[in-house]
Amino acid sequence: MTLSFRRSLRAPLAAKRRFYLFPVLLTLLSGCATQQPTERPTQWNAHEQALRQLDHYQAKGKLGYKGQQRFGANLLWETTASHDHLLLTNFLGSTLLKLDARPSQVTLINNEGKTFQGVNADQLVQQLTGIDLPVTQMRDWLIGLPTAADTFQLNNNGRVSYLAKQINDKLWQLDYNEYDYSTTPALPKRMVLSTTGVSITLVIHSWSIN
C-alpha cells in the first residue's frame, strides 16, 4: 500500500511541475521576442569621438524643475553648429521659455511674449525667470559629452555616468541614469542635474540626429 501511495503522489506532482513551467517558458519566449536593443560596450575614446562629430541634433522630452519654484514642462532642445535653441512649454502647449543662444548674442522670450537680449545665456535665464540652468554647458552635456567638466566618471559600457563642474559659486552635478541604445552613438535618456537647492530631471523621449 505504501508503494502504491508514493506512485500516485508523484504523478500529480510531475503534472503540476509541467503546468507551472509552461507559463514560465511562455514568459521567457515573449521576453526574447520583445527584447530591446542591448547595451553595446564601447571604448570611451571611440564614443567620445562619435559624440564630437554631432553638430546638429534635436532632443524632445520632459523637464521637471525643483528649486525656489517647481514645475514640469515639455522640452525641445536643438543644437546646430551656429546656435542652441531651447523651448519649454506647458502641457497645454503654451510657451514658458524660448531661448536662442549664439556666440555673440542670446535672445530670450518669456511666458508673456516679451523679448530680452544679452550675451550670457545662464545669467539671462536666471535674472528673467529665476531658473538656474547651466545653458552654456548643456549643448555637450545633454549628449553625454563632459566638455569642461572638472571631473567625470564612466559606466561599464564606456559612457559618462556622472560629471561635476564648479560654475561661479555653484557646484553642478549631472547623473546619467539611463541611455538610449537605439541611437548611434548611444545618447542619454534619463538624467538628473543638480546643485544646492535645485534638482532638474531630464527625460528624453526622442533624438533626431542630422
Backbone as ProteinMPNN parsed JSONL, in Angstrom:
{"seq_chain_A": "MTLSFRRSLRAPLAAKRRFYLFPVLLTLLSGCATQQPTERPTQWNAHEQALRQLDHYQAKGKLGYKGQQRFGANLLWETTASHDHLLLTNFLGSTLLKLDARPSQVTLINNEGKTFQGVNADQLVQQLTGIDLPVTQMRDWLIGLPTAADTFQLNNNGRVSYLAKQINDKLWQLDYNEYDYSTTPALPKRMVLSTTGVSITLVIHSWSIN", "coords_chain_A": {"N_chain_A": [[0.825, -1.21, 0.0], [1.976, 1.194, 0.688], [3.888, 1.698, -1.342], [2.226, 1.982, -3.563], [0.92, 4.378, -2.835], [2.961, 6.301, -2.94], [3.575, 6.342, -5.678], [1.174, 7.294, -6.77], [1.263, 9.847, -5.733], [3.491, 11.024, -6.915], [2.785, 11.306, -9.61], [0.714, 13.381, -9.824], [2.325, 15.506, -8.821], [4.38, 15.699, -10.718], [2.861, 16.433, -12.915], [1.965, 18.901, -12.021], [4.391, 20.269, -11.924], [5.002, 20.441, -14.659], [2.88, 22.005, -15.417], [3.36, 24.43, -14.067], [5.791, 25.179, -15.196], [5.172, 25.699, -17.827], [3.832, 28.334, -18.274], [6.01, 29.897, -17.451], [7.925, 29.324, -19.395], [6.621, 30.415, -21.607], [6.684, 33.109, -20.89], [9.432, 33.642, -20.955], [9.975, 33.226, -23.674], [8.387, 35.231, -24.76], [9.692, 37.461, -23.75], [12.099, 37.321, -25.137], [11.205, 37.858, -27.697], [10.442, 40.516, -27.581], [12.686, 41.909, -26.934], [14.726, 44.675, -26.103], [17.095, 46.94, -27.774], [20.396, 45.967, -27.059], [22.89, 46.874, -24.587], [25.711, 48.067, -25.936], [28.992, 47.526, -25.411], [31.461, 50.03, -25.563], [34.551, 51.493, -26.329], [35.681, 54.345, -24.544], [37.119, 56.44, -25.842], [36.521, 56.11, -28.581], [33.759, 56.423, -28.483], [33.552, 59.039, -27.502], [34.707, 60.453, -29.63], [32.784, 59.989, -31.606], [30.622, 61.381, -30.505], [31.575, 64.003, -30.58], [31.461, 64.525, -33.243], [28.874, 65.114, -33.733], [27.08, 67.707, -34.849], [24.64, 68.734, -35.281], [21.686, 68.295, -33.794], [18.602, 67.196, -32.258], [16.558, 67.152, -29.393], [13.752, 65.795, -27.776], [11.527, 65.868, -25.045], [10.844, 65.654, -21.527], [10.952, 67.953, -18.795], [11.601, 68.34, -15.398], [11.467, 70.589, -12.813], [12.809, 71.494, -9.693], [13.126, 73.784, -7.303], [13.415, 77.06, -6.035], [11.108, 77.553, -7.296], [8.661, 75.268, -8.63], [8.02, 73.122, -11.306], [6.742, 71.385, -14.197], [7.591, 70.613, -17.571], [7.3, 70.479, -21.167], [10.024, 69.653, -23.2], [12.143, 70.953, -25.67], [15.082, 70.773, -27.301], [17.531, 72.049, -29.415], [20.505, 71.82, -31.219], [22.805, 73.356, -33.354], [25.587, 73.996, -35.575], [25.92, 76.7, -35.294], [24.219, 77.741, -33.307], [22.265, 77.351, -30.239], [19.089, 76.152, -29.29], [16.416, 76.455, -27.112], [13.316, 75.371, -25.977], [10.67, 75.581, -23.783], [7.571, 74.376, -22.905], [4.256, 74.397, -21.486], [1.883, 71.822, -20.455], [-0.261, 72.354, -21.979], [0.703, 73.4, -24.196], [1.474, 76.044, -24.255], [3.955, 78.607, -24.364], [6.609, 78.645, -22.087], [9.219, 79.377, -21.908], [11.49, 80.559, -24.275], [14.502, 80.229, -25.866], [17.271, 81.432, -27.647], [20.488, 80.907, -28.357], [23.447, 82.289, -29.408], [26.939, 82.672, -30.395], [27.584, 85.437, -30.082], [25.295, 86.662, -29.181], [22.365, 86.414, -27.16], [18.996, 85.539, -27.123], [15.948, 85.814, -25.45], [12.623, 84.817, -24.935], [9.94, 85.322, -22.884], [7.237, 83.924, -20.819], [5.241, 85.745, -21.194], [5.533, 86.665, -23.672], [7.39, 88.626, -24.077], [10.458, 89.991, -25.28], [13.906, 89.606, -24.665], [17.388, 90.477, -24.604], [20.849, 89.488, -24.44], [24.243, 88.628, -23.526], [25.1, 86.482, -22.102], [23.885, 83.403, -21.615], [23.222, 81.818, -19.337], [23.039, 83.715, -17.231], [21.05, 85.418, -18.22], [18.764, 83.778, -18.332], [18.495, 83.141, -15.601], [18.173, 85.673, -14.365], [15.827, 86.676, -15.53], [13.869, 84.714, -15.3], [14.256, 83.306, -12.971], [15.162, 80.757, -12.971], [17.64, 78.392, -12.437], [20.08, 77.245, -14.552], [22.636, 75.675, -16.284], [23.066, 76.69, -19.137], [25.026, 77.152, -21.097], [26.749, 74.948, -20.967], [25.06, 72.872, -21.647], [24.753, 72.068, -24.332], [26.68, 70.172, -24.885], [26.734, 68.505, -22.599], [24.188, 67.417, -22.606], [24.215, 65.422, -24.526], [25.913, 63.639, -23.409], [28.576, 64.316, -23.348], [31.363, 65.289, -21.624], [32.322, 68.028, -21.67], [34.505, 70.508, -20.511], [34.067, 69.76, -17.88], [34.907, 69.418, -14.411], [35.386, 66.983, -13.301], [34.69, 63.579, -14.199], [32.915, 60.442, -14.557], [32.915, 57.076, -15.862], [30.6, 54.566, -17.02], [30.131, 50.946, -17.079], [29.877, 50.499, -19.75], [31.359, 52.313, -21.115], [30.322, 54.876, -21.274], [29.513, 58.198, -20.135], [28.708, 58.407, -16.761], [28.527, 60.162, -14.712], [29.159, 63.58, -13.958], [30.815, 66.605, -12.906], [30.972, 70.105, -12.213], [32.308, 73.175, -11.151], [30.694, 76.168, -11.268], [30.972, 79.45, -11.107], [29.705, 80.225, -8.013], [28.483, 77.809, -7.636], [28.262, 74.279, -7.449], [27.736, 72.164, -9.915], [26.199, 69.073, -10.627], [25.813, 66.179, -12.599], [23.944, 63.369, -13.149], [23.849, 60.514, -15.102], [21.386, 58.415, -15.69], [20.253, 56.607, -17.438], [20.646, 55.309, -20.763], [19.896, 55.702, -24.279], [20.016, 53.146, -26.353], [19.216, 52.689, -28.887], [19.988, 54.578, -30.621], [22.697, 55.822, -32.653], [25.618, 57.451, -32.156], [25.049, 55.928, -28.847], [22.817, 57.73, -26.778], [22.01, 59.923, -23.99], [19.152, 59.174, -21.922], [17.748, 59.392, -19.476], [18.331, 61.763, -17.004], [19.674, 63.513, -14.16], [20.156, 66.673, -13.114], [21.832, 68.695, -10.837], [22.28, 71.098, -8.194], [23.083, 72.982, -5.229], [20.053, 73.24, -3.597], [18.605, 72.959, -5.932], [17.107, 70.778, -8.275], [16.995, 69.127, -11.306], [15.211, 67.193, -13.428], [15.634, 65.359, -16.348], [14.144, 63.868, -19.08], [14.504, 62.238, -21.992], [12.623, 61.636, -24.771], [12.846, 61.278, -27.519], [15.386, 61.353, -30.016], [16.838, 63.257, -32.63], [19.084, 63.101, -35.162], [21.163, 64.828, -37.326]], "CA_chain_A": [[0.0, 0.0, 0.0], [2.845, 2.367, 0.754], [4.462, 1.898, -2.664], [1.162, 2.496, -4.41], [0.662, 5.753, -2.423], [4.042, 7.152, -3.437], [3.444, 6.492, -7.126], [0.039, 8.16, -7.072], [1.638, 11.193, -5.336], [4.459, 11.55, -7.871], [2.156, 11.655, -10.879], [0.178, 14.753, -9.782], [3.408, 16.474, -8.638], [5.035, 15.874, -12.016], [1.951, 17.196, -13.768], [1.977, 20.283, -11.545], [5.643, 20.901, -12.354], [4.879, 20.788, -16.077], [1.906, 23.097, -15.512], [3.992, 25.675, -13.633], [6.874, 25.528, -16.101], [4.661, 26.124, -19.128], [3.743, 29.794, -18.384], [7.356, 30.478, -17.33], [8.535, 29.204, -20.714], [5.98, 31.402, -22.472], [7.184, 34.427, -20.499], [10.794, 33.774, -21.453], [9.909, 33.37, -25.121], [7.836, 36.544, -25.03], [10.748, 38.427, -23.465], [13.062, 37.28, -26.235], [10.599, 38.433, -28.89], [10.323, 41.963, -27.437], [13.933, 42.385, -26.333], [15.167, 45.971, -26.561], [18.496, 46.959, -28.183], [21.276, 45.702, -25.921], [23.954, 47.833, -24.321], [26.892, 47.642, -26.675], [30.194, 48.125, -24.823], [32.238, 50.831, -26.499], [35.662, 52.211, -25.726], [35.32, 55.738, -24.35], [37.732, 57.307, -26.855], [35.755, 55.994, -29.818], [32.442, 57.004, -28.235], [33.75, 60.489, -27.404], [34.922, 60.965, -30.978], [31.491, 59.964, -32.303], [29.806, 62.468, -29.958], [32.118, 65.284, -31.045], [31.104, 64.705, -34.644], [27.473, 65.548, -33.806], [26.994, 69.165, -34.861], [23.233, 69.127, -35.449], [20.806, 67.299, -33.201], [17.404, 67.699, -31.58], [16.059, 66.281, -28.325], [12.401, 66.096, -27.294], [11.228, 65.114, -23.836], [10.222, 66.331, -20.389], [11.829, 68.553, -17.79], [10.991, 68.59, -14.094], [12.329, 71.531, -12.087], [12.53, 71.671, -8.275], [14.001, 74.782, -6.701], [12.537, 78.046, -5.414], [9.844, 77.283, -7.969], [8.539, 73.885, -9.07], [7.151, 72.993, -12.469], [7.082, 70.401, -15.215], [7.462, 71.217, -18.893], [7.781, 69.794, -22.362], [11.357, 70.149, -23.54], [12.696, 70.831, -27.021], [16.432, 71.346, -27.394], [18.155, 71.842, -30.724], [21.846, 72.363, -31.369], [23.435, 73.363, -34.669], [26.961, 74.494, -35.488], [25.939, 78.139, -35.029], [23.406, 78.197, -32.185], [21.486, 76.419, -29.428], [17.71, 76.606, -29.16], [15.693, 75.79, -26.024], [11.908, 75.726, -25.865], [9.917, 74.93, -22.724], [6.14, 74.659, -22.98], [3.466, 73.663, -20.506], [1.21, 70.662, -21.031], [-1.278, 72.847, -22.903], [1.413, 73.876, -25.379], [1.831, 77.458, -24.135], [5.385, 78.821, -24.161], [7.111, 79.099, -20.795], [10.534, 79.963, -22.145], [12.112, 80.281, -25.575], [15.864, 80.775, -25.808], [18.13, 81.229, -28.813], [21.828, 81.311, -27.924], [24.505, 82.332, -30.411], [28.193, 83.091, -29.752], [27.659, 86.864, -29.773], [24.031, 87.214, -28.711], [21.364, 85.497, -26.618], [17.649, 86.111, -27.147], [15.008, 85.067, -24.612], [11.22, 85.223, -24.945], [9.351, 84.755, -21.665], [5.874, 83.4, -20.933], [4.352, 86.841, -21.56], [5.831, 87.046, -25.048], [8.353, 89.72, -24.111], [11.769, 89.596, -25.787], [15.063, 90.185, -23.99], [18.648, 90.085, -25.226], [22.05, 89.594, -23.629], [25.397, 87.907, -24.071], [25.345, 85.309, -21.271], [22.619, 82.67, -21.546], [22.955, 81.406, -17.957], [22.628, 84.88, -16.449], [19.8, 85.941, -18.758], [17.694, 82.886, -17.889], [18.33, 83.256, -14.148], [17.694, 87.001, -13.991], [14.488, 86.95, -16.046], [12.892, 83.664, -14.958], [14.562, 82.718, -11.665], [15.544, 79.365, -13.178], [19.077, 78.119, -12.521], [20.351, 76.241, -15.57], [23.9, 75.942, -16.982], [22.721, 76.576, -20.553], [26.231, 77.124, -21.921], [27.309, 73.595, -20.97], [24.071, 71.859, -21.986], [24.86, 71.566, -25.704], [27.522, 68.972, -24.84], [26.33, 67.625, -21.501], [22.931, 66.74, -22.934], [24.512, 64.23, -25.326], [26.834, 62.783, -22.674], [29.951, 64.748, -23.588], [31.696, 66.047, -20.413], [33.157, 69.181, -22.018], [34.824, 71.485, -19.461], [33.752, 69.253, -16.542], [36.06, 69.301, -13.518], [35.599, 65.549, -13.137], [33.6, 62.75, -14.714], [33.085, 59.001, -14.395], [32.345, 56.264, -16.93], [29.96, 53.321, -16.605], [30.768, 49.739, -17.613], [29.751, 50.48, -21.204], [32.181, 53.352, -21.697], [29.603, 56.128, -21.385], [29.603, 59.01, -18.925], [27.656, 58.137, -15.783], [28.498, 61.266, -13.749], [30.125, 64.658, -14.137], [30.642, 67.723, -11.98], [31.706, 71.31, -12.562], [32.071, 74.374, -10.361], [30.4, 77.332, -12.095], [30.875, 80.553, -10.143], [29.616, 79.732, -6.631], [27.645, 76.612, -7.62], [28.803, 73.017, -7.925], [26.725, 71.443, -10.679], [26.449, 67.641, -10.79], [24.883, 65.564, -13.539], [23.926, 61.905, -13.131], [23.233, 59.885, -16.269], [20.79, 57.2, -15.149], [19.858, 55.658, -18.494], [20.994, 55.69, -22.134], [19.1, 55.172, -25.378], [20.933, 52.378, -27.19], [18.677, 52.542, -30.237], [20.624, 55.601, -31.443], [24.134, 55.649, -32.889], [26.023, 56.756, -30.927], [24.076, 55.897, -27.759], [22.638, 59.058, -26.189], [21.319, 59.859, -22.701], [17.688, 59.107, -21.903], [17.301, 59.919, -18.188], [19.403, 62.47, -16.313], [19.31, 64.409, -13.06], [21.119, 67.758, -12.97], [21.55, 69.276, -9.523], [23.19, 71.92, -7.418], [22.465, 73.253, -3.927], [18.706, 73.787, -3.644], [17.985, 72.8, -7.255], [17.182, 69.46, -8.904], [16.34, 69.172, -12.613], [15.122, 65.874, -14.046], [15.501, 65.425, -17.8], [13.801, 62.605, -19.702], [14.471, 62.422, -23.448], [11.794, 60.611, -25.417], [13.29, 61.025, -28.886], [16.544, 62.063, -30.545], [16.939, 63.393, -34.071], [20.476, 63.432, -35.464], [21.391, 65.148, -38.744]], "C_chain_A": [[0.858, 1.259, 0.0], [3.42, 2.706, -0.599], [3.434, 2.5, -3.604], [0.867, 3.957, -4.087], [1.708, 6.702, -2.979], [3.944, 7.372, -4.943], [2.3, 7.445, -7.474], [0.338, 9.607, -6.69], [2.568, 11.823, -6.354], [3.786, 12.038, -9.139], [1.551, 13.056, -10.852], [1.267, 15.801, -9.623], [4.127, 16.743, -9.941], [4.174, 16.7, -12.94], [1.941, 18.662, -13.363], [3.241, 21.002, -11.977], [5.557, 21.342, -13.814], [3.933, 21.971, -16.248], [2.54, 24.434, -15.136], [5.087, 26.126, -14.603], [6.371, 26.094, -17.418], [4.507, 27.644, -19.242], [5.085, 30.485, -18.245], [8.06, 30.461, -18.668], [7.952, 30.222, -21.677], [6.485, 32.806, -22.176], [8.578, 34.674, -21.047], [10.81, 33.986, -22.954], [9.376, 34.745, -25.512], [8.873, 37.622, -24.809], [11.77, 38.484, -24.573], [12.497, 37.986, -27.454], [10.539, 39.954, -28.813], [11.586, 42.584, -26.854], [14.366, 43.71, -26.96], [16.626, 45.901, -27.021], [19.421, 46.827, -26.982], [22.325, 46.794, -25.774], [25.237, 47.317, -24.971], [28.127, 48.312, -26.071], [31.042, 48.828, -25.882], [33.384, 51.489, -25.741], [35.327, 53.691, -25.667], [35.894, 56.633, -25.435], [36.953, 57.286, -28.158], [34.383, 56.642, -29.652], [32.53, 58.53, -28.163], [33.924, 61.108, -28.785], [33.61, 61.02, -31.762], [30.584, 61.095, -31.815], [30.279, 63.821, -30.476], [31.786, 65.554, -32.509], [29.65, 65.136, -34.828], [27.425, 67.076, -33.753], [25.568, 69.662, -35.104], [22.351, 68.015, -34.901], [19.642, 67.979, -32.489], [16.944, 66.672, -30.558], [14.68, 66.752, -27.896], [12.128, 65.252, -26.055], [10.528, 65.947, -22.791], [11.296, 66.874, -19.459], [11.025, 68.766, -16.519], [11.93, 69.434, -13.261], [11.866, 71.664, -10.647], [13.573, 72.614, -7.692], [13.141, 75.746, -5.926], [11.157, 78.004, -6.056], [9.847, 75.84, -8.459], [7.598, 73.835, -10.265], [7.635, 71.845, -13.351], [6.831, 71.017, -16.573], [7.856, 70.239, -19.99], [9.087, 70.449, -22.771], [11.668, 69.909, -25.01], [14.04, 71.536, -27.024], [16.989, 71.028, -28.77], [19.505, 72.533, -30.761], [22.27, 72.268, -32.826], [24.848, 73.91, -34.492], [26.998, 75.951, -35.037], [25.146, 78.581, -33.811], [22.779, 77.026, -31.434], [20.097, 77.011, -29.243], [17.026, 75.778, -28.08], [14.259, 76.296, -25.993], [11.274, 74.899, -24.761], [8.458, 75.346, -22.862], [5.411, 73.894, -21.881], [2.679, 72.562, -21.215], [0.022, 71.036, -21.91], [-0.647, 73.389, -24.181], [1.805, 75.34, -25.339], [3.315, 77.608, -23.791], [5.683, 79.326, -22.753], [8.417, 79.858, -20.968], [11.016, 79.554, -23.532], [13.464, 80.992, -25.595], [16.612, 80.429, -27.075], [19.509, 81.785, -28.458], [22.829, 81.174, -29.063], [25.77, 82.868, -29.758], [28.221, 84.553, -29.321], [26.384, 87.448, -29.211], [23.083, 86.121, -28.234], [20.021, 86.212, -26.597], [16.712, 85.219, -26.349], [13.614, 85.678, -24.747], [10.551, 84.54, -23.766], [7.9, 84.335, -21.893], [4.834, 84.481, -21.231], [4.589, 87.316, -22.983], [6.814, 88.189, -25.185], [9.736, 89.201, -24.49], [12.879, 90.35, -25.059], [16.326, 89.673, -24.666], [19.806, 90.3, -24.266], [23.177, 88.836, -24.283], [25.705, 86.634, -23.286], [24.022, 84.587, -21.038], [22.25, 82.295, -20.117], [22.388, 82.564, -17.134], [21.278, 85.406, -16.911], [18.612, 85.099, -18.285], [17.428, 83.058, -16.396], [17.702, 84.598, -13.755], [16.236, 87.218, -14.386], [13.439, 85.931, -15.617], [13.1, 83.084, -13.56], [14.977, 81.267, -11.755], [17.065, 79.253, -13.275], [19.297, 76.984, -13.506], [21.646, 76.59, -16.289], [23.747, 75.755, -18.495], [23.959, 76.413, -21.428], [26.805, 75.72, -22.044], [26.353, 72.554, -21.564], [24.2, 71.313, -23.399], [25.705, 70.296, -25.764], [27.068, 67.996, -23.756], [25.08, 66.827, -21.836], [23.168, 65.461, -23.728], [25.519, 63.303, -24.644], [28.295, 63.097, -22.911], [30.369, 65.672, -22.447], [32.625, 67.234, -20.652], [33.276, 70.147, -20.844], [34.469, 71.013, -18.051], [35.028, 69.164, -15.704], [36.415, 67.835, -13.29], [34.438, 64.81, -13.783], [33.957, 61.285, -14.544], [32.405, 58.273, -15.541], [31.646, 55.043, -16.342], [30.646, 52.136, -17.276], [30.715, 49.654, -19.131], [30.516, 51.61, -21.878], [31.439, 54.64, -21.98], [29.7, 56.895, -20.072], [28.42, 58.705, -18.015], [27.499, 59.298, -14.801], [29.517, 62.31, -14.162], [29.82, 65.765, -13.139], [31.49, 68.896, -12.441], [31.309, 72.458, -11.646], [31.87, 75.54, -11.314], [30.073, 78.484, -11.163], [30.788, 79.971, -8.735], [28.8, 78.453, -6.515], [28.411, 75.401, -8.146], [27.664, 72.25, -8.608], [27.145, 69.988, -10.858], [25.378, 67.05, -11.706], [25.039, 64.05, -13.502], [23.184, 61.395, -14.358], [22.696, 58.519, -15.834], [20.426, 56.166, -16.198], [20.244, 56.215, -19.857], [20.029, 55.059, -23.129], [20.057, 54.476, -26.339], [20.374, 52.098, -28.578], [19.255, 53.588, -31.176], [22.103, 55.269, -31.625], [24.761, 57.025, -33.11], [24.897, 56.76, -29.884], [24.033, 57.261, -27.079], [21.83, 58.953, -24.893], [19.806, 59.864, -22.839], [17.116, 59.685, -20.613], [18.491, 60.51, -17.443], [18.838, 63.28, -15.156], [20.459, 65.401, -12.883], [20.813, 68.49, -11.67], [22.667, 70.173, -9.034], [22.472, 72.227, -6.113], [21.093, 73.909, -4.089], [17.972, 73.612, -4.957], [18.181, 71.376, -7.757], [16.362, 69.502, -10.189], [16.382, 67.777, -13.219], [14.844, 66.029, -15.538], [15.225, 64.019, -18.325], [13.642, 62.85, -21.196], [13.696, 61.284, -24.078], [12.256, 60.285, -26.831], [14.462, 61.923, -29.254], [16.439, 62.116, -32.063], [18.34, 63.881, -34.392], [20.617, 63.673, -36.971], [22.872, 65.283, -39.021]], "O_chain_A": [[0.504, 2.264, -0.615], [3.445, 3.876, -0.983], [3.74, 3.425, -4.357], [0.582, 4.722, -5.008], [1.373, 7.793, -3.441], [4.202, 8.474, -5.427], [2.433, 8.293, -8.355], [-0.264, 10.519, -7.256], [2.463, 13.017, -6.636], [4.169, 13.071, -9.688], [1.827, 13.855, -11.747], [1.171, 16.876, -10.214], [4.452, 17.891, -10.245], [4.672, 17.562, -13.664], [1.913, 19.555, -14.21], [3.206, 22.175, -12.348], [5.97, 22.445, -14.173], [4.144, 22.83, -17.104], [2.298, 25.448, -15.79], [5.282, 27.324, -14.805], [7.064, 26.884, -18.059], [5.0, 28.22, -20.213], [5.3, 31.54, -18.842], [8.71, 31.433, -19.051], [8.677, 30.824, -22.468], [6.691, 33.604, -23.091], [8.882, 35.76, -21.539], [11.561, 34.82, -23.461], [9.85, 35.353, -26.472], [8.946, 38.587, -25.571], [12.259, 39.559, -24.921], [13.24, 38.65, -28.177], [10.578, 40.626, -29.845], [11.535, 43.695, -26.327], [14.374, 43.857, -28.182], [17.326, 44.937, -26.712], [19.233, 47.522, -25.984], [22.609, 47.538, -26.714], [25.768, 46.271, -24.598], [28.298, 49.524, -26.199], [31.301, 48.282, -26.954], [33.195, 51.985, -24.631], [34.76, 54.242, -26.611], [35.19, 57.524, -25.91], [36.746, 58.331, -28.775], [33.897, 57.323, -30.555], [31.674, 59.229, -28.706], [33.357, 62.161, -29.076], [33.355, 61.978, -32.491], [29.861, 61.699, -32.608], [29.46, 64.689, -30.778], [31.831, 66.701, -32.954], [29.236, 65.481, -35.934], [27.703, 67.667, -32.71], [25.321, 70.868, -35.128], [22.279, 66.927, -35.472], [19.691, 69.165, -32.164], [16.941, 65.47, -30.827], [14.456, 67.942, -27.677], [12.457, 64.066, -26.018], [9.727, 66.826, -23.106], [12.394, 66.327, -19.354], [9.917, 69.299, -16.551], [13.072, 69.041, -13.024], [10.689, 71.914, -10.388], [14.754, 72.277, -7.602], [12.224, 75.321, -5.224], [10.161, 78.373, -5.435], [10.908, 75.256, -8.678], [6.519, 74.426, -10.245], [8.78, 71.402, -13.257], [5.946, 71.861, -16.715], [8.632, 69.308, -19.775], [9.229, 71.669, -22.693], [11.482, 68.808, -25.528], [14.127, 72.739, -26.782], [16.929, 69.889, -29.233], [19.629, 73.696, -30.378], [22.113, 71.224, -33.459], [25.252, 74.248, -33.38], [27.992, 76.395, -34.462], [25.362, 79.687, -33.315], [22.758, 75.89, -31.906], [19.945, 78.219, -29.061], [17.051, 74.548, -28.124], [14.017, 77.503, -25.985], [11.327, 73.669, -24.787], [8.15, 76.536, -22.928], [5.894, 72.867, -21.405], [2.795, 72.39, -22.429], [-0.623, 70.173, -22.506], [-1.341, 73.783, -25.118], [2.409, 75.839, -26.289], [3.86, 76.823, -23.015], [5.092, 80.3, -22.288], [8.686, 80.84, -20.276], [10.963, 78.385, -23.914], [13.55, 82.199, -25.37], [16.598, 79.284, -27.528], [19.672, 82.992, -28.282], [23.03, 80.089, -29.608], [25.699, 83.458, -28.68], [28.822, 84.879, -28.297], [26.369, 88.608, -28.8], [23.008, 85.044, -28.825], [19.913, 87.341, -26.118], [16.685, 84.005, -26.55], [13.447, 86.896, -24.681], [10.587, 83.314, -23.656], [7.399, 84.385, -23.016], [3.673, 84.167, -21.491], [3.937, 88.248, -23.452], [7.05, 88.674, -26.292], [10.137, 88.113, -24.077], [12.803, 91.563, -24.863], [16.341, 88.579, -25.231], [19.76, 91.17, -23.396], [23.088, 88.447, -25.448], [26.483, 85.798, -23.745], [23.143, 85.1, -20.345], [21.093, 82.434, -19.721], [21.388, 82.412, -16.433], [20.449, 85.798, -16.089], [17.58, 85.639, -17.886], [16.275, 83.114, -15.97], [16.807, 84.647, -12.911], [15.488, 87.87, -13.658], [12.25, 86.245, -15.576], [12.202, 82.434, -13.024], [15.132, 80.604, -10.73], [17.698, 79.928, -14.087], [18.767, 75.887, -13.326], [21.761, 77.68, -16.85], [24.241, 74.779, -19.06], [23.953, 75.637, -22.384], [27.295, 75.341, -23.108], [26.788, 71.468, -21.946], [23.788, 70.179, -23.645], [25.465, 69.435, -26.611], [27.028, 66.788, -23.986], [24.932, 65.686, -21.398], [22.393, 64.512, -23.61], [25.933, 62.299, -25.225], [29.16, 62.246, -22.7], [29.789, 66.749, -22.303], [33.599, 67.423, -19.923], [32.273, 70.552, -20.256], [34.564, 71.799, -17.109], [36.101, 68.869, -16.229], [37.581, 67.485, -13.11], [33.336, 65.347, -13.9], [35.125, 60.922, -14.407], [31.444, 58.775, -16.124], [32.046, 54.541, -15.291], [31.646, 52.315, -17.971], [31.415, 48.843, -19.737], [30.348, 51.847, -23.074], [31.863, 55.424, -22.828], [29.942, 56.305, -19.019], [27.268, 58.74, -18.449], [26.47, 59.415, -14.135], [30.597, 61.983, -14.652], [28.716, 65.851, -12.6], [32.579, 68.717, -12.987], [30.126, 72.686, -11.394], [32.77, 75.871, -12.086], [29.029, 78.495, -10.511], [31.715, 79.286, -8.303], [28.455, 78.047, -5.406], [29.115, 75.484, -9.153], [26.75, 71.755, -7.949], [28.293, 69.699, -11.196], [24.197, 67.38, -11.6], [26.11, 63.513, -13.783], [22.046, 61.785, -14.622], [23.466, 57.579, -15.635], [20.303, 54.98, -15.889], [20.184, 57.423, -20.089], [19.426, 54.021, -22.859], [20.817, 55.131, -27.053], [20.977, 51.361, -29.358], [19.05, 53.514, -32.387], [22.682, 54.52, -30.838], [24.484, 57.688, -34.11], [23.92, 57.497, -30.016], [25.071, 57.874, -26.831], [21.058, 58.011, -24.714], [19.251, 60.475, -23.752], [16.11, 60.393, -20.646], [19.52, 59.858, -17.268], [17.674, 63.682, -15.171], [21.581, 65.022, -12.549], [19.667, 68.866, -11.424], [23.83, 70.025, -9.409], [21.347, 71.767, -5.915], [20.982, 74.999, -4.65], [16.835, 74.064, -5.093], [19.281, 70.829, -7.679], [15.186, 69.864, -10.174], [17.457, 67.243, -13.492], [13.927, 66.747, -15.936], [15.982, 63.089, -18.048], [12.748, 63.585, -21.618], [14.06, 60.116, -23.941], [12.087, 59.159, -27.298], [14.526, 63.087, -28.86], [16.012, 61.156, -32.703], [18.743, 64.955, -33.946], [20.239, 62.829, -37.784], [23.266, 65.55, -40.156]]}, "name": "protein", "num_of_chains": 1, "seq": "MTLSFRRSLRAPLAAKRRFYLFPVLLTLLSGCATQQPTERPTQWNAHEQALRQLDHYQAKGKLGYKGQQRFGANLLWETTASHDHLLLTNFLGSTLLKLDARPSQVTLINNEGKTFQGVNADQLVQQLTGIDLPVTQMRDWLIGLPTAADTFQLNNNGRVSYLAKQINDKLWQLDYNEYDYSTTPALPKRMVLSTTGVSITLVIHSWSIN"}
